[in-house]
mmCIF file of C-alpha atoms and ligand atoms in Angstrom:
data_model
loop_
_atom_site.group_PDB
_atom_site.id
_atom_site.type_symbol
_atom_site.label_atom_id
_atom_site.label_comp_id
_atom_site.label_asym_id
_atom_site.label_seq_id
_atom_site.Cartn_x
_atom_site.Cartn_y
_atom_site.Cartn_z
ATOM 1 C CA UNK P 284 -120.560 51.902 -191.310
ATOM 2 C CA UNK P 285 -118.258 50.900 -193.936
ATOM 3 C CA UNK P 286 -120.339 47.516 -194.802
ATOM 4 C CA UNK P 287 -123.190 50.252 -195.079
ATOM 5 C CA UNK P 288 -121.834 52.134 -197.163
ATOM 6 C CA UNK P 289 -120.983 49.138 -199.326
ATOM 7 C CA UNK P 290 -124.665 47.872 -199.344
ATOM 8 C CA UNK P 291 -125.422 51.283 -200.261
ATOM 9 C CA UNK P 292 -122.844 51.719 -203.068
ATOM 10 C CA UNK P 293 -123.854 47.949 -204.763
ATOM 11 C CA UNK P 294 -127.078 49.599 -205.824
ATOM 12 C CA UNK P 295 -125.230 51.794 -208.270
ATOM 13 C CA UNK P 296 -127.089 51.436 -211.722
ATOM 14 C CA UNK P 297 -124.206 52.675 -213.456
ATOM 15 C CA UNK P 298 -126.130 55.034 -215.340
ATOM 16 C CA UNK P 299 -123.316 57.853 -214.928
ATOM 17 C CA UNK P 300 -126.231 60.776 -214.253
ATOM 18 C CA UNK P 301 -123.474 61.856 -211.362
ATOM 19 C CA UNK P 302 -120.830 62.249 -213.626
ATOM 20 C CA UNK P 303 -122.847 64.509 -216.129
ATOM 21 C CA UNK P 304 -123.411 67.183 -213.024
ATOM 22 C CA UNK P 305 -119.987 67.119 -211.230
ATOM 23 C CA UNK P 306 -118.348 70.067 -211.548
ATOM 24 C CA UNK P 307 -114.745 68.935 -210.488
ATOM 25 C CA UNK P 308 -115.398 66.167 -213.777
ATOM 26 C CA UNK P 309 -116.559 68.647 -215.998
ATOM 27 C CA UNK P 310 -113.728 70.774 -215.101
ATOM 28 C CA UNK P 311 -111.749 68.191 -216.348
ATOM 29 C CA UNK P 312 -110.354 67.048 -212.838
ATOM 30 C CA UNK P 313 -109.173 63.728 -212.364
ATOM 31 C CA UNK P 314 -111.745 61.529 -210.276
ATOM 32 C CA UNK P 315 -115.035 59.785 -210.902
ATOM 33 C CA UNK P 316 -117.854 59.828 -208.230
ATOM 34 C CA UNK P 317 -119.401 57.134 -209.762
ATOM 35 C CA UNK P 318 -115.914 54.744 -209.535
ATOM 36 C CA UNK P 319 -115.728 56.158 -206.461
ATOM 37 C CA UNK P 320 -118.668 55.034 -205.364
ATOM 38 C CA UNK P 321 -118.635 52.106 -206.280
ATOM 39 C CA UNK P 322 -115.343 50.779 -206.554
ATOM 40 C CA UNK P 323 -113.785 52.397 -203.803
ATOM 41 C CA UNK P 324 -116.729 51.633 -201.510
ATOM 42 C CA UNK P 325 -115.832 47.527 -202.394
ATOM 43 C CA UNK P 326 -112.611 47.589 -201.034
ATOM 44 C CA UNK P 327 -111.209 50.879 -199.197
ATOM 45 C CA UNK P 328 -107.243 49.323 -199.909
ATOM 46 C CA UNK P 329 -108.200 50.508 -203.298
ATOM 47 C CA UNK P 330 -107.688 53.841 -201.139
ATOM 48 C CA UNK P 331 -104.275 54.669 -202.433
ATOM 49 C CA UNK P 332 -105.745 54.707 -206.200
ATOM 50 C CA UNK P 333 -107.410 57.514 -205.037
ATOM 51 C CA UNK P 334 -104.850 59.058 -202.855
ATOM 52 C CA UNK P 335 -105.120 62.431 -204.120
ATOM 53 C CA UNK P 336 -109.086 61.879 -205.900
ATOM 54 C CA UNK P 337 -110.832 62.652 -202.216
ATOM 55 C CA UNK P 338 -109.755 66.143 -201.705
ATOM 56 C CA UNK P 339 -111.114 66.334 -205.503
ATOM 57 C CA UNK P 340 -115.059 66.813 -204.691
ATOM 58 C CA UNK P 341 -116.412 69.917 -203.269
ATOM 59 C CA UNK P 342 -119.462 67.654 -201.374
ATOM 60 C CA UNK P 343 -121.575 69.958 -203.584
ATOM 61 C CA UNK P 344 -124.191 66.683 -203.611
ATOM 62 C CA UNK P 345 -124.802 67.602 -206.959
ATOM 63 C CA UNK P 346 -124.179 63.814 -207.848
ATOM 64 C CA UNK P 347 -126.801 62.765 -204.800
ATOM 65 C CA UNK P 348 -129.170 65.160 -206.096
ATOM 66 C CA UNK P 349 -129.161 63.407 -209.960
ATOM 67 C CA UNK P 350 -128.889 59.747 -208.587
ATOM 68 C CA UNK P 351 -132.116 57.786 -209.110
ATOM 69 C CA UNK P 352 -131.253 55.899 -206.604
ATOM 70 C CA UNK P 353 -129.385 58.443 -203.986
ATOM 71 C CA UNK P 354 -126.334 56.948 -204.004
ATOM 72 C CA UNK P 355 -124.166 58.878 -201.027
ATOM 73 C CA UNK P 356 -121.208 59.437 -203.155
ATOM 74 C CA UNK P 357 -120.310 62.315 -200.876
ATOM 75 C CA UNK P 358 -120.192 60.026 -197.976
ATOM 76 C CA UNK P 359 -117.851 57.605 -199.343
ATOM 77 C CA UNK P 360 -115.392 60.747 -200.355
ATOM 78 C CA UNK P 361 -115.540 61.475 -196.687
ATOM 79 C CA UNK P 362 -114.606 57.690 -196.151
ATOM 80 C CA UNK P 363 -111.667 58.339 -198.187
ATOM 81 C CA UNK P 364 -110.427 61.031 -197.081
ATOM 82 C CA UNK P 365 -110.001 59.357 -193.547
ATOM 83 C CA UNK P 366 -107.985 56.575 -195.264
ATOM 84 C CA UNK P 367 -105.517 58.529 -197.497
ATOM 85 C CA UNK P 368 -102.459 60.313 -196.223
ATOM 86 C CA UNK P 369 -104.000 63.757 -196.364
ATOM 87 C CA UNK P 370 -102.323 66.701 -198.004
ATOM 88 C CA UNK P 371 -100.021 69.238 -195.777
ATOM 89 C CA UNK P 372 -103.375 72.066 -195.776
ATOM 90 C CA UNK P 373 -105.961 69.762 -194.845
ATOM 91 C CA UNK P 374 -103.266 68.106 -191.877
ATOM 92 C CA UNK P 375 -102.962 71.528 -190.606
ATOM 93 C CA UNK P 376 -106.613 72.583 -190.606
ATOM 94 C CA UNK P 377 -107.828 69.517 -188.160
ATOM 95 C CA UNK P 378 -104.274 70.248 -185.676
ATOM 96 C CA UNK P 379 -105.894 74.073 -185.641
ATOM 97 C CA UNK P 380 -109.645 72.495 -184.844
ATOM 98 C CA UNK P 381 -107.844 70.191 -182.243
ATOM 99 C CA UNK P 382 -105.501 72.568 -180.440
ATOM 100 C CA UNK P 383 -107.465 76.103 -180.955
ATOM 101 C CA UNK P 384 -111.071 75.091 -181.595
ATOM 102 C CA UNK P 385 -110.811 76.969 -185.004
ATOM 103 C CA UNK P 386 -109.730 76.423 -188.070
ATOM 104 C CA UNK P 387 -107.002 78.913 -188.691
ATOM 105 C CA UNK P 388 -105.077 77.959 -185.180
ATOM 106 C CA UNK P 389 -105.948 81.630 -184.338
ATOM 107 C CA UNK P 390 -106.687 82.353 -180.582
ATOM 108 C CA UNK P 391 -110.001 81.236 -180.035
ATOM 109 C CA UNK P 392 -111.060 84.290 -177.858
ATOM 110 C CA UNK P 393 -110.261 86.601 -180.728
ATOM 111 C CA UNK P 394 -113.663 85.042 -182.070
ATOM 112 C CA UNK P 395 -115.125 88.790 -181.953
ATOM 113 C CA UNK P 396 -112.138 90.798 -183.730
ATOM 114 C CA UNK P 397 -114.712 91.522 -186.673
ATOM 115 C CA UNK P 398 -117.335 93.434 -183.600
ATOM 116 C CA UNK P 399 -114.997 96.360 -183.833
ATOM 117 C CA UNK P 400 -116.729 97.669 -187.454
ATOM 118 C CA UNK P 401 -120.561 97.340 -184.893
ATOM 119 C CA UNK P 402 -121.352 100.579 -184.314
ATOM 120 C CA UNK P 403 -122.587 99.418 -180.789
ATOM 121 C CA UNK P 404 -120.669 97.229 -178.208
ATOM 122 C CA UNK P 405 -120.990 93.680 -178.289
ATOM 123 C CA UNK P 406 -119.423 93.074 -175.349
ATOM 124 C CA UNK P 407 -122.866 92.877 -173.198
ATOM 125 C CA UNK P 408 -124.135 90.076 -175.412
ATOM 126 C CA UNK P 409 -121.352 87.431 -175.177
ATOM 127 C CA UNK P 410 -122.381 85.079 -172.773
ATOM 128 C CA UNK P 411 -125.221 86.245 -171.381
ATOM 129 C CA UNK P 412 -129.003 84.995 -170.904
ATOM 130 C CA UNK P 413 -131.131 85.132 -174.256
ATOM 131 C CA UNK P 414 -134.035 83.221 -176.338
ATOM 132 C CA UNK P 415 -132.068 83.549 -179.593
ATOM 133 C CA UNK P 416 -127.970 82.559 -179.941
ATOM 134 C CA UNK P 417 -126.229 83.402 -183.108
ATOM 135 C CA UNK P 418 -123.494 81.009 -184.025
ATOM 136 C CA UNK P 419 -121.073 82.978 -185.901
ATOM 137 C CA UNK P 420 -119.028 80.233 -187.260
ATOM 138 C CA UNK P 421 -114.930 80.059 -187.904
ATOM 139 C CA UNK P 422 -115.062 82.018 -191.340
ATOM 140 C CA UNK P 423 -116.506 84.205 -190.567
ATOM 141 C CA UNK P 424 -115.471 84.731 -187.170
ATOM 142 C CA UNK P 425 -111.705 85.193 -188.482
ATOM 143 C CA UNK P 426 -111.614 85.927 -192.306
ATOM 144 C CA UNK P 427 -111.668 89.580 -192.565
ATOM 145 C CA UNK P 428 -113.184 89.669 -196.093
ATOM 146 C CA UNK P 429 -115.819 88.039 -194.338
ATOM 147 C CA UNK P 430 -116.190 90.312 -191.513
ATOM 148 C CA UNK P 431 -119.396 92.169 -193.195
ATOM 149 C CA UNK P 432 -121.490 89.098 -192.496
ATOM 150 C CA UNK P 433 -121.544 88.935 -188.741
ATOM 151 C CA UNK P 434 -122.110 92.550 -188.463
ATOM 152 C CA UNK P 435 -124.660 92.581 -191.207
ATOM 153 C CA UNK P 436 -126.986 89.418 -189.081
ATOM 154 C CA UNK P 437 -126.132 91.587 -185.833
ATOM 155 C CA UNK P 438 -127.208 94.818 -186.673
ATOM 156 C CA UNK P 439 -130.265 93.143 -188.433
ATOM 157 C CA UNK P 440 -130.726 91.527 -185.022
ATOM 158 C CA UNK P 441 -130.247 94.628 -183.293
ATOM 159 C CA UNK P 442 -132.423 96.786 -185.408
ATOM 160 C CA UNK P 443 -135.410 94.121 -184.748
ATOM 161 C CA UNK P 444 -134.654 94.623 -180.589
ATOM 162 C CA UNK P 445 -134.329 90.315 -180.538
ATOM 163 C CA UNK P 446 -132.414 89.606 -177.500
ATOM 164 C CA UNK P 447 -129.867 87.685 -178.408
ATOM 165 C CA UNK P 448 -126.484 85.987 -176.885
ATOM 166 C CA UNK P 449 -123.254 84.668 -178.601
ATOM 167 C CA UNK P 450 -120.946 82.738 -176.395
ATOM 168 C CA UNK P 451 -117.567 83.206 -176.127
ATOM 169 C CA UNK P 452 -116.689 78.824 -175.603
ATOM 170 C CA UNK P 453 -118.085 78.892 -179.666
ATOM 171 C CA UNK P 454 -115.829 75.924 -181.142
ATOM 172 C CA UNK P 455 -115.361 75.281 -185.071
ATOM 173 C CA UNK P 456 -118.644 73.108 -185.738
ATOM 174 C CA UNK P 457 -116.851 70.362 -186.624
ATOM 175 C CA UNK P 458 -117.837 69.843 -190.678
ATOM 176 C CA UNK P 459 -114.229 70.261 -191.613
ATOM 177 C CA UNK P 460 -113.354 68.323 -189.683
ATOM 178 C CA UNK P 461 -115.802 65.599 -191.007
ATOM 179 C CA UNK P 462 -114.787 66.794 -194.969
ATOM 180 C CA UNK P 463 -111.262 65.936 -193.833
ATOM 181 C CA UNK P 464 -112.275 62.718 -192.681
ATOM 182 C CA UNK P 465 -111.065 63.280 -189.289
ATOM 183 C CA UNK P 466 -114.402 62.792 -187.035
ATOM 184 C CA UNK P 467 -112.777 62.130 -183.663
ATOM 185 C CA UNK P 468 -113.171 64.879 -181.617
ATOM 186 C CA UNK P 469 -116.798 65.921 -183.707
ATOM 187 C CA UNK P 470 -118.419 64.334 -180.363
ATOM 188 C CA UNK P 471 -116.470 66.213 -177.887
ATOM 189 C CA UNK P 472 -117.271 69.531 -179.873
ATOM 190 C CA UNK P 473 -120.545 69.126 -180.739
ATOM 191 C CA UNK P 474 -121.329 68.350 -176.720
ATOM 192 C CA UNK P 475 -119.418 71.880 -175.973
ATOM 193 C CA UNK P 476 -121.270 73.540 -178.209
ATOM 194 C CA UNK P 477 -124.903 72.905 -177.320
ATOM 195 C CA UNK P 478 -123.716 72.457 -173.560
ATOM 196 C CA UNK P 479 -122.946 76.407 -173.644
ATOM 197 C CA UNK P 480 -126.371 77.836 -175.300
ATOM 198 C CA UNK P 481 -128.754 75.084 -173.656
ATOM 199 C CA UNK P 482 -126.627 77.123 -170.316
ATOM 200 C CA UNK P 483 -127.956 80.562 -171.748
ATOM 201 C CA UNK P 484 -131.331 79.475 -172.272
ATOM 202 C CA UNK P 485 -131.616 79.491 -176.041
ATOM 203 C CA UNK P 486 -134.493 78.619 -177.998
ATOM 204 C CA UNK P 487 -133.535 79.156 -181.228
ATOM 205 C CA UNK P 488 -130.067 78.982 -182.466
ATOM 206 C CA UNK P 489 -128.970 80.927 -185.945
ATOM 207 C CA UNK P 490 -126.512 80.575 -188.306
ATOM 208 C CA UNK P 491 -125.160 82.205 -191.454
ATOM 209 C CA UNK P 492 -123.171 79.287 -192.524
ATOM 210 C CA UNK P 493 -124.821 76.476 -194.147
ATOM 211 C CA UNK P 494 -122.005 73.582 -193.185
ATOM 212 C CA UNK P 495 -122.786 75.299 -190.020
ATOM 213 C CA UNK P 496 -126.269 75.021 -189.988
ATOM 214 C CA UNK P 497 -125.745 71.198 -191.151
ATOM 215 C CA UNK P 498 -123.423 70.154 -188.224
ATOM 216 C CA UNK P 499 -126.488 71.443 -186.100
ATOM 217 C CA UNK P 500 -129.443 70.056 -187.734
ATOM 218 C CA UNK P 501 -127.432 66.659 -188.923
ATOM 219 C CA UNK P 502 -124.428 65.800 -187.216
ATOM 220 C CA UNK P 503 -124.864 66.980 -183.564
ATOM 221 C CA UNK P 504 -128.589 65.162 -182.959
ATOM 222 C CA UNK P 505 -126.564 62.113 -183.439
ATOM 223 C CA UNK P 506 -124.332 62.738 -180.776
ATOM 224 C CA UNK P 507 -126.254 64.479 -178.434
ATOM 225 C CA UNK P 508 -129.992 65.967 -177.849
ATOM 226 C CA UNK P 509 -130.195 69.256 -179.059
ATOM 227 C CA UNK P 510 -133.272 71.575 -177.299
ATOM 228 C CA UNK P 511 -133.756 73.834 -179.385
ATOM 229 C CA UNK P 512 -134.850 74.954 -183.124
ATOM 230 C CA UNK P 513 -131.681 75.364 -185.323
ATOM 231 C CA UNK P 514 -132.301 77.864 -188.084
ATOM 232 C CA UNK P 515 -130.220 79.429 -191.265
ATOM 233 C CA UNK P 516 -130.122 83.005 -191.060
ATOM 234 C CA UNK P 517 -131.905 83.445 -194.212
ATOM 235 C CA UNK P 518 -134.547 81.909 -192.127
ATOM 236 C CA UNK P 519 -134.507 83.947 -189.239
ATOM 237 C CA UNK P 520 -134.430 87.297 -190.563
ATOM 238 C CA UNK P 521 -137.170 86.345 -193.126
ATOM 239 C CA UNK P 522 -139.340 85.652 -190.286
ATOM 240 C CA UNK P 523 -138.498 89.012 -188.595
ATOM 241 C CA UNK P 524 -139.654 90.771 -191.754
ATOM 242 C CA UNK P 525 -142.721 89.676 -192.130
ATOM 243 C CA UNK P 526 -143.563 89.827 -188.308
ATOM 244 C CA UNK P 527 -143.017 93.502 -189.002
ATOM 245 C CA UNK P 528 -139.895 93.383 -186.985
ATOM 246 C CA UNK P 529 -137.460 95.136 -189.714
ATOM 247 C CA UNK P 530 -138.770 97.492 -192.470
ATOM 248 C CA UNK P 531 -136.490 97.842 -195.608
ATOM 249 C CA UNK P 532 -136.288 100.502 -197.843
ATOM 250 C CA UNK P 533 -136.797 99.543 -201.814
ATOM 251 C CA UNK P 534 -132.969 99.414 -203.561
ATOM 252 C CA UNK P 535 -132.123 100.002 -207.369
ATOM 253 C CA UNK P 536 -129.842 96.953 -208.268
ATOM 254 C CA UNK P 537 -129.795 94.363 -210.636
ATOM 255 C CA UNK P 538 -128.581 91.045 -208.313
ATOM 256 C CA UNK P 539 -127.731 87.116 -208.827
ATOM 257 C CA UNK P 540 -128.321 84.906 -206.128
ATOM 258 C CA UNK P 541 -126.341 82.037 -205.906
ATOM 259 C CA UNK P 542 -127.295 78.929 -204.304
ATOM 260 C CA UNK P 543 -124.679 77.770 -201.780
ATOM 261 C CA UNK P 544 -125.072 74.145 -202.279
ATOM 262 C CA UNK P 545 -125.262 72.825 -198.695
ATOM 263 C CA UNK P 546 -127.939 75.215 -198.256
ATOM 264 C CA UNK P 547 -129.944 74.405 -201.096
ATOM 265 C CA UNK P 548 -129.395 70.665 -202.150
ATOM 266 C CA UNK P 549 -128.394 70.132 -198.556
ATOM 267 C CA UNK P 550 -131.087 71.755 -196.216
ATOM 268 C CA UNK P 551 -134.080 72.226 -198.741
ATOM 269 C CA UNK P 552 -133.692 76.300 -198.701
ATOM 270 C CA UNK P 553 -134.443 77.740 -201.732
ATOM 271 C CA UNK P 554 -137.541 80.267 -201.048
ATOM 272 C CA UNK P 555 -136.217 81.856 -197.988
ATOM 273 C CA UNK P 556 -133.215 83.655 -199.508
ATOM 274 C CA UNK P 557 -135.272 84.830 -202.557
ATOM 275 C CA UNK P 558 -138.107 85.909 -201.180
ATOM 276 C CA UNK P 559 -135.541 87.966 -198.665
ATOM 277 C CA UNK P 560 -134.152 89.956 -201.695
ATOM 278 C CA UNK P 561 -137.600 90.457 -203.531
ATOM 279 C CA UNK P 562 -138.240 92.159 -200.359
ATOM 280 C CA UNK P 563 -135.360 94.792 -201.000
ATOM 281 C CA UNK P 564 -136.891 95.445 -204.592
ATOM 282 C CA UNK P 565 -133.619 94.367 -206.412
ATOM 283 C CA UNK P 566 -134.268 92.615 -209.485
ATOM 284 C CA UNK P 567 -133.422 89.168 -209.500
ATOM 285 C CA UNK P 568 -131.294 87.877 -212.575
ATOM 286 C CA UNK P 569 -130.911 83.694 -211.758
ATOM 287 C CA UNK P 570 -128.582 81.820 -213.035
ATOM 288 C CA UNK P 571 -129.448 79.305 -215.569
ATOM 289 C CA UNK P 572 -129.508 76.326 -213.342
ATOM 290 C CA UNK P 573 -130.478 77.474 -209.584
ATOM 291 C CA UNK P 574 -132.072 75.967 -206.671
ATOM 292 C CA UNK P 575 -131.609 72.389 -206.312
ATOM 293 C CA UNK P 576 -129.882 72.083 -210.037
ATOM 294 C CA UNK P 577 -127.503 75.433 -209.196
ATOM 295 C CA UNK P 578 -124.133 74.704 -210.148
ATOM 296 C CA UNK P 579 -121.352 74.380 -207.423
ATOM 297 C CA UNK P 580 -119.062 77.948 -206.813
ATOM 298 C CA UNK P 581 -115.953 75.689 -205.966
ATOM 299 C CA UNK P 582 -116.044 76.519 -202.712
ATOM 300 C CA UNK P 583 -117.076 73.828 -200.402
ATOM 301 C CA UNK P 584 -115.140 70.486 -199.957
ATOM 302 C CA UNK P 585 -111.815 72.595 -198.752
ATOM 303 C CA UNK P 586 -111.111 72.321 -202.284
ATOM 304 C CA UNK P 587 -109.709 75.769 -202.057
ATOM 305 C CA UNK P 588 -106.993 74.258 -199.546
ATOM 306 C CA UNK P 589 -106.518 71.347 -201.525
ATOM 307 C CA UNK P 590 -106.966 72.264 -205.472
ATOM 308 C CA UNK P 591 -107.124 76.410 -205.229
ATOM 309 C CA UNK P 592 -106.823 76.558 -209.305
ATOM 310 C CA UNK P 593 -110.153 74.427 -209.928
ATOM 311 C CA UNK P 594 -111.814 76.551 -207.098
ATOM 312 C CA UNK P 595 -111.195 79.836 -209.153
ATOM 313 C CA UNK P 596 -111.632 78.468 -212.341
ATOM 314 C CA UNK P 597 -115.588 77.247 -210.932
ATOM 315 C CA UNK P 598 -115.985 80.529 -209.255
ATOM 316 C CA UNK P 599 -115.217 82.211 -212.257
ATOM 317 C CA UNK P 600 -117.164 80.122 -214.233
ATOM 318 C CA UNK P 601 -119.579 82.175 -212.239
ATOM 319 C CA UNK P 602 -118.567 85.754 -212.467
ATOM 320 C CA UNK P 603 -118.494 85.229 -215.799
ATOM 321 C CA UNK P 604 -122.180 84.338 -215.804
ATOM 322 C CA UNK P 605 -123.489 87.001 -213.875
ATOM 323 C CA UNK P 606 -122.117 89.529 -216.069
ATOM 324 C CA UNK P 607 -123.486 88.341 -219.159
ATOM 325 C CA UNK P 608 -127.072 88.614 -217.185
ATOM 326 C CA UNK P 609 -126.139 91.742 -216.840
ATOM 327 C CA UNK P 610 -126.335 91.260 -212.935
ATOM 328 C CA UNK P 611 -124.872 94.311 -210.699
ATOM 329 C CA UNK P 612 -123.822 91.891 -207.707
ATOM 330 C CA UNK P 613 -123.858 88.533 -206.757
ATOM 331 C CA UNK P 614 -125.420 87.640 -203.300
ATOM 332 C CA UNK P 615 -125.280 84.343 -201.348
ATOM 333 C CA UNK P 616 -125.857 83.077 -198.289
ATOM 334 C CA UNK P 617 -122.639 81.110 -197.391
ATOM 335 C CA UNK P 618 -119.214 82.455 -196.054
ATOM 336 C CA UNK P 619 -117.668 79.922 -198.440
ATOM 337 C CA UNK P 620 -119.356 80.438 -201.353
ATOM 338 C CA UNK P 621 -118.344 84.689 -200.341
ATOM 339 C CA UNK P 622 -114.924 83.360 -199.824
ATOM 340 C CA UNK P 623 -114.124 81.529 -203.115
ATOM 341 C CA UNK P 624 -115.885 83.852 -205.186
ATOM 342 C CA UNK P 625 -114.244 87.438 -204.172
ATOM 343 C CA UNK P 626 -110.568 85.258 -204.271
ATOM 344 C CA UNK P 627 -111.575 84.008 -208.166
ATOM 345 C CA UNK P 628 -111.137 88.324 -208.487
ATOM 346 C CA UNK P 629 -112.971 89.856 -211.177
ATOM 347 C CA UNK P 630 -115.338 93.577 -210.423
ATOM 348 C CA UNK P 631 -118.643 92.440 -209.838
ATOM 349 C CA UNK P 632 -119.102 92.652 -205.834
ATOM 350 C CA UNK P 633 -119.967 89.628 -203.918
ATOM 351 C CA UNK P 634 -122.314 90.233 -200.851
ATOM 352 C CA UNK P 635 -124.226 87.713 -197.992
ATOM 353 C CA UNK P 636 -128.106 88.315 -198.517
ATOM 354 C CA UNK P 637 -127.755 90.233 -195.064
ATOM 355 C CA UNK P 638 -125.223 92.746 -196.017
ATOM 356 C CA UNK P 639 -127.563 93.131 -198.826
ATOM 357 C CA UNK P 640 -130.821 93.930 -196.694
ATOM 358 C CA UNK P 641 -127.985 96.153 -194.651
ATOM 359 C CA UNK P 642 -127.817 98.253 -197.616
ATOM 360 C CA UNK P 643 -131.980 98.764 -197.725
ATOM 361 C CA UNK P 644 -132.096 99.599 -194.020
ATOM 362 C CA UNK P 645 -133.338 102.878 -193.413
ATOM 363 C CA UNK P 646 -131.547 104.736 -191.524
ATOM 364 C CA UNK P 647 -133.846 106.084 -188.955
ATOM 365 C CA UNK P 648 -136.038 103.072 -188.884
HETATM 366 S S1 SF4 E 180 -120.301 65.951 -204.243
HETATM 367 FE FE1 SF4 E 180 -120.119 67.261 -206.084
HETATM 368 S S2 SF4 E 180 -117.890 67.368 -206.469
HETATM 369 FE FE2 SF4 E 180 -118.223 65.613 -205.071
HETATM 370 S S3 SF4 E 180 -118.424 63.809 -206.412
HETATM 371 FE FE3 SF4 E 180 -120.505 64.601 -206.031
HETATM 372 S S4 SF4 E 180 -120.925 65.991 -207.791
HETATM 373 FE FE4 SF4 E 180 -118.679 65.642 -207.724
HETATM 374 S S1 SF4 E 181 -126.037 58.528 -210.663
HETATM 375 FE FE1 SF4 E 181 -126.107 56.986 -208.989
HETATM 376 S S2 SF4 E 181 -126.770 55.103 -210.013
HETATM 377 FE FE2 SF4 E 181 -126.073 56.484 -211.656
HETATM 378 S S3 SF4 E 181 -123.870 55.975 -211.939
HETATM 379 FE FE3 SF4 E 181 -123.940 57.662 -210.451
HETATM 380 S S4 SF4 E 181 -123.923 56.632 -208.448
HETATM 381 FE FE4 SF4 E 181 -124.500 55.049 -209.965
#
């Protein structure tokens, strides 16, 4: 792997197009993806240089994405990170995944605390037979400022009559662990994990978290032979709605979407999660650069465990943004990307595109 990555790295042109879209260099953070790349690549003793320049990066691929030659500077951060001595939060976060099969070492079968705000019981669906699973993921699963996406993809779920299952053996999908550069257990949970939908008979899995989605569609194939389609929820639900399966009524807002960037740069979708709030009839603002140029929240990487000031100071880089387009709320489509944008502060609320369609479902319907 590491020879690889070194082959890999050697075909840097040095042209420095990475370090013109980082956002942790334009922040004015110490690190360099394209030394890292390369130098760091060359010989991993060089590790210690860069003892605390790993936990720097948000894996935003920002710097894959301008490469002319796709240089997987992300991947060699990763390689880092498993050779450093790794700082107290990011220790504690893979002993949680190990010993709780979360990431906040909270009791793994508390998984449904957020159900209570469902105005229905969710008791029936845990475990149980079903053609579509919804992987809820550790954010949102236990961060209660997160709690409104679950119930938002559930009661859109439930208000389309899809019979669905969620499965109460759900383990932490494993990408923090890989960010953290710990990737020995990844095979043991990604085996658990498709061992207990392929049990319920799932044919299409869904997710509201893009890391998530990634571990699924990525990480897990390599391990082990996944049977089914593996879809964002943007996906799903935009596929409901035009199978006539949910009807929205039209809202009066002026919204920003922003692009999480594991779902955009890393799984291609772009359309989906537009065309989802076009459907609501809110007027979409964009940010300056979007889609596959969008411009990293600060969110991913576990920068906020590692670096919490340069995670604000992106996300409010983005508030900041939105308000001069005048925007009324800012949706995404990634717990993370929620996460590190309603902890930068600030007034403008910060929604998941499904607690947005919640807001244009008609009662009665
Ligand atoms: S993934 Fe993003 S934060 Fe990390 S080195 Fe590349 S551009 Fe910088
Ligand atoms: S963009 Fe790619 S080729 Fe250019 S300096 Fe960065 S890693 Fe090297």
């Amino acid at each position: 792997m590491e020879a690889k990555l070194l082959y890999e790295t050697d075909r840097c042109l040095h042209c420095g197009s990475c370090l013109s879209v980082c956002p942790l260099v334009n922040a004015g953070v110490p690190g360099n993806p394209k030394k890292v790349g390369v130098y760091a690549a060359r010989d991993m003793r060089k590790a210690d240089y860069f003892t605390t320049t790993p936990f720097n990066c948000t894996f935003c691929l920002a710097c894959v994405n301008a490469c002319p030659v796709n240089l997987p500077t992300p991947e060699v951060v990763k390689r880092l990170r498993g050779r450093v001595k790794r700082p107290d939060s990011i220790e504690q976060l893979v002993e949680n995944v190990k010993s709780s099969g979360n990431i906040f070492g909270m009791r793994n079968d508390e998984r449904w605390i957020w159900s209570i705000e469902l105005d229905f019981p969710l008791e029936e669906k845990i475990d149980t037979k079903a053609e579509v699973g919804y992987f809820v993921g550790c954010n949102s699963a236990f961060a209660p400022s997160l709690s409104g996406i679950p119930v938002a993809n559930i009661t859109l779920l439930e208000r389309a009559k899809i019979n669905y299952t969620l499965i109460s053996g759900e383990k932490c999908c494993g990408i923090p662990l890989a960010m953290a550069g710990e990737e020995s257990v990844l095979a043991e949970i990604a085996k658990s994990n498709v061992e207990e939908y392929k049990k319920r008979g799932v044919k299409v899995l869904v997710t509201s978290c893009p890391a998530c989605l990634r571990a699924w569609r990525e990480v897990y194939p390599r391990i082990v032979k996944v049977p089914f389609k593996v879809q964002h929820a943007t996906q799903f639900i935009f596929s409901l709605i035009k199978r006539g399966k949910i009807k929205l009524a039209r809202i009066d807002r002026k919204v920003t979407y922003q692009d999480p960037c594991e779902l955009a740069r890393g799984c291609g979708i772009i359309i989906e999660p537009r065309l989802l709030i076009k459907e609501t009839g809110a007027l979409l603002l964009e940010f300056k650069e979007k889609g596959l140029e969008a411009e990293c929240c600060g969110g991913g990487g576990l920068l906020r465990a590692t670096n919490p000031q340069t995670a604000t100071r992106l996300a409010l880089s983005k508030l900041q943004e939105a308000k001069l387009l005048g925007s009324e709320a800012i949706i995404t489509a990634c717990p993370a990307c929620k996460q590190n944008l309603l902890k930068a502060g600030g007034d403008i609320p910060i929604l998941d595109i499904g607690e947005l369609l919640l807001t244009a479902l008609p009662s009665n319907s």
